Amino acid sequence: MKLTPVLLASAQAASYLHGKSNGDSVHALDGSGQTKIPLASNADIFGVSTDILWFQNNGAISFESTTDSSPDSVARNLVVASLWGTSGSDALSPSSGKIFYRNVASSDSAFADIKADIEASTEANGESVNLQDVFLVTYKNIANPADSSQLNTYQTVVATGLIGSSASTKHFVVHNFSTMAWKPDFANIGVFAANEEAEQCHSELSLPSGLANLENDSNIGENGKYVQVYSQGLE
């Protein structure tokens, strides 16, 4: 994975409030590339209640290890990725930074901001969104392996809820690229029922200007923020 510095990095989108003072648990990155983490309380991820998630250093969360290519693991896996870089012979994975994560209750300071961003999506069509489960992950000060002075901060939100008067449950993914000082040469952004070697199906985020400009583009009108909406899982 080749890493490309961003020469004119800026904080385009405001981060949702995060940190231990806001109720987050925290994991410090190391050289392992990914870590299996037991959650303090179950998270609802695409209708699945889970008390364990795998966190990848390079911007993805999943039910199973993304390096496990066994048929059972691939069949069970779901990857939600905001900056999941591909591996190659020259792969470099971040090993410095922190991952903050928590379930966001309706009384949480971040809840209203997440709700407003989802309501700004085309799929919401101006209607109110009744959020039922919200899980927030913050990748904080993730250092470029090739230049530790370059730090990224970005967030992934996975939520379920209802749009307007509809009784049909929707699944929402929000990608929030608040500070991007560097980028991998290539990255998967979206939702994938897969691992690194065996892809079953996927829904990849469409970037208007590609990866190079993701912090300045948007599909909800605020630079660096993107919302994906799903009905009942991946097609």
Short mmCIF file of C-alpha atoms in Angstrom, two decimals:
data_model
loop_
_atom_site.label_atom_id
_atom_site.label_comp_id
_atom_site.label_asym_id
_atom_site.label_seq_id
_atom_site.Cartn_x
_atom_site.Cartn_y
_atom_site.Cartn_z
CA MET A 1 0.00 0.00 0.00
CA LYS A 2 1.63 3.21 -1.14
CA LEU A 3 0.99 6.27 0.98
CA THR A 4 0.47 9.71 -0.46
CA PRO A 5 0.79 12.94 1.55
CA VAL A 6 -1.86 15.60 1.13
CA LEU A 7 -0.08 18.88 0.50
CA LEU A 8 -2.98 21.13 1.47
CA ALA A 9 -4.58 19.24 4.33
CA SER A 10 -7.32 21.01 6.27
CA ALA A 11 -10.07 20.23 8.71
CA GLN A 12 -13.13 20.37 6.45
CA ALA A 13 -15.78 18.62 8.51
CA ALA A 14 -16.35 18.97 12.23
CA SER A 15 -15.75 15.79 14.19
CA TYR A 16 -18.57 14.37 16.26
CA LEU A 17 -17.69 14.79 19.92
CA HIS A 18 -15.50 11.93 21.08
CA GLY A 19 -12.93 10.97 23.69
CA LYS A 20 -13.00 9.34 27.09
CA SER A 21 -14.72 12.38 28.60
CA ASN A 22 -17.61 11.72 26.20
CA GLY A 23 -17.93 8.06 27.21
CA ASP A 24 -15.64 6.44 24.67
CA SER A 25 -13.59 3.35 25.22
CA VAL A 26 -10.14 3.65 23.65
CA HIS A 27 -7.70 1.35 21.88
CA ALA A 28 -4.12 2.38 21.09
CA LEU A 29 -2.82 1.18 17.74
CA ASP A 30 0.17 -1.14 17.61
CA GLY A 31 1.97 -3.11 14.94
CA SER A 32 -0.53 -5.99 14.79
CA GLY A 33 -2.63 -4.40 12.04
CA GLN A 34 -5.95 -5.44 13.59
CA THR A 35 -7.31 -6.20 17.04
CA LYS A 36 -10.27 -8.21 18.33
CA ILE A 37 -11.97 -6.05 20.98
CA PRO A 38 -14.75 -6.98 23.43
CA LEU A 39 -17.26 -4.12 23.69
CA ALA A 40 -18.52 -2.68 26.95
CA SER A 41 -22.07 -3.04 25.62
CA ASN A 42 -23.49 -4.70 22.52
CA ALA A 43 -23.41 -2.77 19.26
CA ASP A 44 -26.08 -3.17 16.58
CA ILE A 45 -24.33 -3.52 13.22
CA PHE A 46 -26.71 -4.03 10.30
CA GLY A 47 -29.25 -5.75 12.53
CA VAL A 48 -26.72 -7.98 14.26
CA SER A 49 -26.17 -7.42 17.98
CA THR A 50 -22.53 -8.13 18.78
CA ASP A 51 -20.32 -7.79 21.85
CA ILE A 52 -17.08 -8.22 19.89
CA LEU A 53 -15.68 -6.36 16.87
CA TRP A 54 -12.41 -6.44 14.97
CA PHE A 55 -10.80 -3.02 14.51
CA GLN A 56 -8.37 -2.65 11.61
CA ASN A 57 -5.56 -0.11 11.94
CA ASN A 58 -6.28 1.07 8.42
CA GLY A 59 -9.86 2.22 8.83
CA ALA A 60 -12.32 -0.68 9.02
CA ILE A 61 -14.41 -2.54 11.58
CA SER A 62 -15.62 -6.08 11.03
CA PHE A 63 -17.29 -9.11 12.60
CA GLU A 64 -14.34 -11.38 11.78
CA SER A 65 -10.66 -10.95 11.04
CA THR A 66 -10.15 -9.56 7.54
CA THR A 67 -7.17 -11.88 7.06
CA ASP A 68 -9.15 -15.07 7.78
CA SER A 69 -10.08 -16.60 4.42
CA SER A 70 -11.79 -19.70 5.81
CA PRO A 71 -15.25 -20.25 4.29
CA ASP A 72 -17.02 -19.95 7.64
CA SER A 73 -15.30 -16.67 8.50
CA VAL A 74 -15.96 -15.15 5.07
CA ALA A 75 -19.62 -16.21 5.27
CA ARG A 76 -20.04 -14.51 8.66
CA ASN A 77 -18.01 -11.41 7.99
CA LEU A 78 -19.17 -7.87 7.36
CA VAL A 79 -16.71 -5.02 6.94
CA VAL A 80 -17.66 -1.36 7.39
CA ALA A 81 -14.78 0.71 6.06
CA SER A 82 -14.01 4.39 5.90
CA LEU A 83 -10.42 4.07 4.70
CA TRP A 84 -9.61 0.37 4.28
CA GLY A 85 -6.36 0.26 2.33
CA THR A 86 -5.52 -2.75 0.21
CA SER A 87 -2.50 -4.95 0.96
CA GLY A 88 0.42 -5.62 -1.36
CA SER A 89 4.06 -6.60 -1.30
CA ASP A 90 4.98 -3.08 -0.11
CA ALA A 91 2.07 -2.75 2.34
CA LEU A 92 2.44 -0.33 5.21
CA SER A 93 -0.18 -0.20 7.93
CA PRO A 94 -0.58 2.56 10.51
CA SER A 95 0.70 1.64 13.96
CA SER A 96 0.41 4.95 15.81
CA GLY A 97 -2.81 6.63 16.89
CA LYS A 98 -5.94 5.77 18.85
CA ILE A 99 -9.38 4.36 18.13
CA PHE A 100 -12.26 5.66 20.24
CA TYR A 101 -15.63 3.91 20.16
CA ARG A 102 -19.02 3.91 21.90
CA ASN A 103 -22.74 3.42 21.55
CA VAL A 104 -24.35 6.85 21.20
CA ALA A 105 -27.54 7.30 23.24
CA SER A 106 -30.20 9.88 22.39
CA SER A 107 -28.97 11.98 25.33
CA ASP A 108 -25.40 11.89 23.99
CA SER A 109 -23.91 15.15 22.79
CA ALA A 110 -23.08 13.63 19.37
CA PHE A 111 -26.55 12.18 18.71
CA ALA A 112 -28.22 15.32 17.35
CA ASP A 113 -25.32 16.06 14.97
CA ILE A 114 -25.33 12.51 13.58
CA LYS A 115 -29.13 12.62 13.19
CA ALA A 116 -28.93 15.96 11.34
CA ASP A 117 -26.31 14.63 8.93
CA ILE A 118 -28.37 11.52 8.13
CA GLU A 119 -31.45 13.71 7.60
CA ALA A 120 -29.42 15.70 5.05
CA SER A 121 -29.02 12.61 2.87
CA THR A 122 -30.88 12.25 -0.41
CA GLU A 123 -32.61 9.11 0.85
CA ALA A 124 -34.13 10.95 3.83
CA ASN A 125 -35.65 13.42 1.36
CA GLY A 126 -36.17 16.09 4.00
CA GLU A 127 -38.02 13.82 6.41
CA SER A 128 -37.20 13.27 10.07
CA VAL A 129 -35.12 10.23 10.95
CA ASN A 130 -35.87 8.27 14.12
CA LEU A 131 -32.53 6.75 15.11
CA GLN A 132 -32.69 3.61 17.24
CA ASP A 133 -29.09 2.39 17.49
CA VAL A 134 -25.94 4.42 16.85
CA PHE A 135 -22.33 3.20 17.09
CA LEU A 136 -19.53 5.74 16.64
CA VAL A 137 -15.87 4.95 15.88
CA THR A 138 -13.21 7.66 15.80
CA TYR A 139 -9.78 7.07 14.28
CA LYS A 140 -7.78 9.78 16.06
CA ASN A 141 -4.34 11.09 15.07
CA ILE A 142 -3.55 8.13 12.84
CA ALA A 143 0.06 8.63 11.77
CA ASN A 144 1.34 8.08 8.26
CA PRO A 145 3.73 5.10 8.56
CA ALA A 146 6.06 6.91 6.16
CA ASP A 147 5.94 10.25 8.00
CA SER A 148 4.80 10.30 11.62
CA SER A 149 4.24 14.07 11.51
CA GLN A 150 1.21 13.58 9.23
CA LEU A 151 -1.91 12.74 11.26
CA ASN A 152 -5.44 11.83 10.17
CA THR A 153 -8.65 11.96 12.18
CA TYR A 154 -11.81 10.47 10.71
CA GLN A 155 -14.97 8.75 11.93
CA THR A 156 -17.36 5.95 11.05
CA VAL A 157 -20.97 5.81 12.27
CA VAL A 158 -23.17 2.72 11.93
CA ALA A 159 -26.82 3.32 12.82
CA THR A 160 -30.32 1.90 12.39
CA GLY A 161 -33.60 3.75 12.35
CA LEU A 162 -36.73 4.80 10.50
CA ILE A 163 -37.27 7.52 7.92
CA GLY A 164 -40.45 9.56 8.31
CA SER A 165 -43.59 7.50 8.84
CA SER A 166 -42.12 4.38 7.23
CA ALA A 167 -42.10 1.18 9.30
CA SER A 168 -39.18 -0.22 7.28
CA THR A 169 -35.89 -0.27 9.19
CA LYS A 170 -32.98 1.45 7.48
CA HIS A 171 -29.28 0.99 8.11
CA PHE A 172 -27.07 4.08 7.89
CA VAL A 173 -23.31 4.47 7.55
CA VAL A 174 -21.73 7.90 7.96
CA HIS A 175 -18.12 8.60 6.94
CA ASN A 176 -16.69 11.80 8.42
CA PHE A 177 -13.23 12.80 7.16
CA SER A 178 -12.45 15.71 9.46
CA THR A 179 -8.67 15.98 9.15
CA MET A 180 -6.79 14.24 6.34
CA ALA A 181 -3.07 14.98 6.21
CA TRP A 182 -2.24 11.82 4.23
CA LYS A 183 -3.98 9.09 2.27
CA PRO A 184 -3.21 5.56 1.09
CA ASP A 185 -2.68 5.08 -2.60
CA PHE A 186 -5.94 3.10 -2.74
CA ALA A 187 -8.67 2.42 -0.21
CA ASN A 188 -12.05 0.69 0.00
CA ILE A 189 -14.79 2.90 1.45
CA GLY A 190 -18.22 1.43 2.07
CA VAL A 191 -19.72 -1.83 3.30
CA PHE A 192 -18.31 -5.21 2.29
CA ALA A 193 -19.36 -8.78 3.03
CA ALA A 194 -15.83 -9.98 2.50
CA ASN A 195 -12.27 -10.28 3.65
CA GLU A 196 -9.10 -9.20 1.88
CA GLU A 197 -9.06 -12.19 -0.47
CA ALA A 198 -12.67 -13.30 -0.92
CA GLU A 199 -15.38 -10.76 -1.68
CA GLN A 200 -19.01 -11.88 -1.61
CA CYS A 201 -20.78 -8.58 -2.20
CA HIS A 202 -20.22 -4.94 -1.52
CA SER A 203 -21.62 -1.43 -1.64
CA GLU A 204 -18.79 0.99 -2.24
CA LEU A 205 -19.08 4.72 -1.63
CA SER A 206 -19.09 6.79 -4.80
CA LEU A 207 -16.57 9.61 -4.51
CA PRO A 208 -17.23 12.52 -6.92
CA SER A 209 -13.53 13.32 -7.37
CA GLY A 210 -11.94 10.12 -6.14
CA LEU A 211 -9.86 9.42 -3.05
CA ALA A 212 -7.55 12.40 -3.53
CA ASN A 213 -10.28 14.92 -2.73
CA LEU A 214 -12.51 13.00 -0.30
CA GLU A 215 -12.22 15.61 2.47
CA ASN A 216 -13.48 18.34 0.14
CA ASP A 217 -16.35 16.41 -1.47
CA SER A 218 -19.61 15.25 0.11
CA ASN A 219 -22.97 13.70 -0.70
CA ILE A 220 -24.84 15.67 2.00
CA GLY A 221 -23.56 19.19 1.38
CA GLU A 222 -20.88 19.42 4.09
CA ASN A 223 -17.32 18.82 2.96
CA GLY A 224 -15.83 15.56 4.13
CA LYS A 225 -19.11 13.91 5.15
CA TYR A 226 -20.87 11.08 3.34
CA VAL A 227 -23.97 9.04 4.20
CA GLN A 228 -24.88 5.61 2.84
CA VAL A 229 -28.39 4.20 3.41
CA TYR A 230 -29.44 0.55 3.15
CA SER A 231 -32.78 -1.23 3.48
CA GLN A 232 -32.07 -4.85 4.47
CA GLY A 233 -28.37 -5.45 4.12
CA LEU A 234 -26.31 -5.72 0.95
CA GLU A 235 -27.65 -6.73 -2.43
#
